[in-house]
Amino acid sequence: MASKAATAAASAAKVVRPLLSRDLDEAKRRVRELYRAWYREVPNTVSAFQLDITTRQGRDKVREMFDKNKHISDPRVVDLLVIKGKMELQETIHIWKQKTHIMRYFHESVEPRPTDFLSKFYRGHDP
């Protein structure tokens, strides 16, 4: 019985191998590097895709996207998000995305469509 408890405790305390960063400080450094890369790329993206936004609005959106995940403290999760962010940055730099893919980030605050009958009626939506 004692050996089962010991093996259960040992497996529960199993150390997981990190993706890229050894600790949270290194993961934060990678996040800062990614943020700087995105911040520098915004003017090029606005001009290349001929977006209907200013550089300031683009940089504000980058800041908002990074602030959305600032509460995460697990280095593996941070590394995963950094990898995804680098992939998005590469797709944007090489213009593998289209204008609609970029503008999708700016339309997240659009009010959702009504679902019940009265709301549709008041808004003029035809089901």
Short mmCIF file of C-alpha atoms in Angstrom, two decimals:
data_model
loop_
_atom_site.label_atom_id
_atom_site.label_comp_id
_atom_site.label_asym_id
_atom_site.label_seq_id
_atom_site.Cartn_x
_atom_site.Cartn_y
_atom_site.Cartn_z
CA MET A 1 0.00 0.00 0.00
CA ALA A 2 2.85 2.35 0.89
CA SER A 3 4.62 1.56 -2.38
CA LYS A 4 1.49 2.43 -4.37
CA ALA A 5 1.29 5.78 -2.62
CA ALA A 6 4.98 6.42 -3.28
CA THR A 7 4.64 5.64 -7.00
CA ALA A 8 1.49 7.75 -7.23
CA ALA A 9 3.28 10.69 -5.61
CA ALA A 10 6.28 10.22 -7.90
CA SER A 11 4.13 10.17 -11.03
CA ALA A 12 2.15 13.20 -9.85
CA ALA A 13 5.36 15.18 -9.36
CA LYS A 14 6.61 14.24 -12.82
CA VAL A 15 8.72 16.97 -14.35
CA VAL A 16 7.57 17.98 -17.80
CA ARG A 17 10.13 18.96 -20.42
CA PRO A 18 9.72 22.59 -21.59
CA LEU A 19 9.04 23.47 -25.22
CA LEU A 20 11.57 26.29 -25.70
CA SER A 21 12.12 28.20 -22.49
CA ARG A 22 13.77 26.83 -19.38
CA ASP A 23 11.89 29.17 -17.04
CA LEU A 24 9.27 31.91 -17.01
CA ASP A 25 11.85 34.71 -17.40
CA GLU A 26 13.11 33.26 -20.66
CA ALA A 27 9.53 32.81 -21.87
CA LYS A 28 8.81 36.46 -21.06
CA ARG A 29 11.89 37.47 -23.02
CA ARG A 30 10.57 35.58 -26.04
CA VAL A 31 7.20 37.31 -25.65
CA ARG A 32 8.89 40.73 -25.62
CA GLU A 33 10.84 39.84 -28.77
CA LEU A 34 7.64 38.75 -30.51
CA TYR A 35 5.85 41.91 -29.39
CA ARG A 36 8.65 44.10 -30.77
CA ALA A 37 8.58 42.21 -34.07
CA TRP A 38 4.81 42.69 -34.39
CA TYR A 39 5.10 46.35 -33.36
CA ARG A 40 7.69 46.97 -36.08
CA GLU A 41 5.71 45.06 -38.70
CA VAL A 42 2.41 46.94 -38.27
CA PRO A 43 3.27 49.89 -40.60
CA ASN A 44 4.44 47.50 -43.33
CA THR A 45 1.27 45.44 -42.95
CA VAL A 46 -1.00 48.48 -43.12
CA SER A 47 0.65 49.66 -46.33
CA ALA A 48 1.07 46.23 -47.97
CA PHE A 49 -2.53 45.17 -47.40
CA GLN A 50 -3.91 48.71 -47.92
CA LEU A 51 -5.89 48.44 -44.70
CA ASP A 52 -8.51 51.00 -43.74
CA ILE A 53 -6.88 51.56 -40.36
CA THR A 54 -4.06 53.71 -39.07
CA THR A 55 -0.76 52.41 -37.77
CA ARG A 56 -1.81 53.53 -34.29
CA GLN A 57 -4.98 51.41 -34.46
CA GLY A 58 -2.96 48.42 -35.63
CA ARG A 59 -0.48 48.80 -32.79
CA ASP A 60 -3.32 49.20 -30.29
CA LYS A 61 -4.81 45.93 -31.54
CA VAL A 62 -1.44 44.18 -31.18
CA ARG A 63 -1.25 45.48 -27.61
CA GLU A 64 -4.79 44.28 -26.92
CA MET A 65 -4.03 40.80 -28.24
CA PHE A 66 -0.93 40.52 -26.05
CA ASP A 67 -2.76 41.89 -23.01
CA LYS A 68 -5.44 39.25 -23.45
CA ASN A 69 -2.90 36.56 -22.50
CA LYS A 70 -0.77 38.40 -19.94
CA HIS A 71 -2.20 36.40 -17.01
CA ILE A 72 -0.63 33.13 -18.23
CA SER A 73 2.25 32.00 -16.03
CA ASP A 74 3.02 28.48 -17.30
CA PRO A 75 6.18 28.66 -19.48
CA ARG A 76 4.99 25.83 -21.72
CA VAL A 77 1.73 27.63 -22.52
CA VAL A 78 3.62 30.89 -23.07
CA ASP A 79 5.99 29.10 -25.46
CA LEU A 80 3.08 27.60 -27.36
CA LEU A 81 1.47 31.02 -27.75
CA VAL A 82 4.79 32.50 -28.87
CA ILE A 83 5.15 29.79 -31.51
CA LYS A 84 1.63 30.51 -32.78
CA GLY A 85 2.36 34.25 -32.77
CA LYS A 86 5.53 33.73 -34.81
CA MET A 87 3.58 31.65 -37.32
CA GLU A 88 0.98 34.43 -37.65
CA LEU A 89 3.76 37.00 -38.06
CA GLN A 90 5.46 34.97 -40.77
CA GLU A 91 2.17 34.52 -42.64
CA THR A 92 1.58 38.26 -42.44
CA ILE A 93 5.09 39.26 -43.53
CA HIS A 94 5.09 36.93 -46.53
CA ILE A 95 1.55 38.05 -47.46
CA TRP A 96 0.20 34.52 -47.23
CA LYS A 97 -2.90 36.06 -45.66
CA GLN A 98 -5.50 38.15 -47.37
CA LYS A 99 -6.93 41.48 -46.31
CA THR A 100 -10.02 39.83 -44.82
CA HIS A 101 -7.86 37.64 -42.56
CA ILE A 102 -6.20 40.74 -41.12
CA MET A 103 -9.41 42.75 -40.76
CA ARG A 104 -11.08 39.86 -38.93
CA TYR A 105 -9.10 40.91 -35.83
CA PHE A 106 -10.72 44.34 -35.91
CA HIS A 107 -14.32 43.16 -36.18
CA GLU A 108 -14.37 41.10 -32.99
CA SER A 109 -16.23 43.85 -31.16
CA VAL A 110 -19.17 43.73 -33.60
CA GLU A 111 -22.47 43.17 -31.84
CA PRO A 112 -23.70 39.57 -32.29
CA ARG A 113 -26.81 38.93 -34.32
CA PRO A 114 -30.04 38.63 -32.34
CA THR A 115 -31.40 35.13 -31.85
CA ASP A 116 -34.87 35.53 -30.38
CA PHE A 117 -37.91 36.60 -32.38
CA LEU A 118 -38.53 40.00 -30.80
CA SER A 119 -34.93 41.13 -31.12
CA LYS A 120 -34.93 40.15 -34.77
CA PHE A 121 -38.23 41.94 -35.27
CA TYR A 122 -36.99 45.13 -33.62
CA ARG A 123 -33.76 45.07 -35.62
CA GLY A 124 -35.54 44.32 -38.90
CA HIS A 125 -33.87 40.96 -39.47
CA ASP A 126 -35.75 38.44 -41.55
CA PRO A 127 -35.30 34.85 -40.26
#
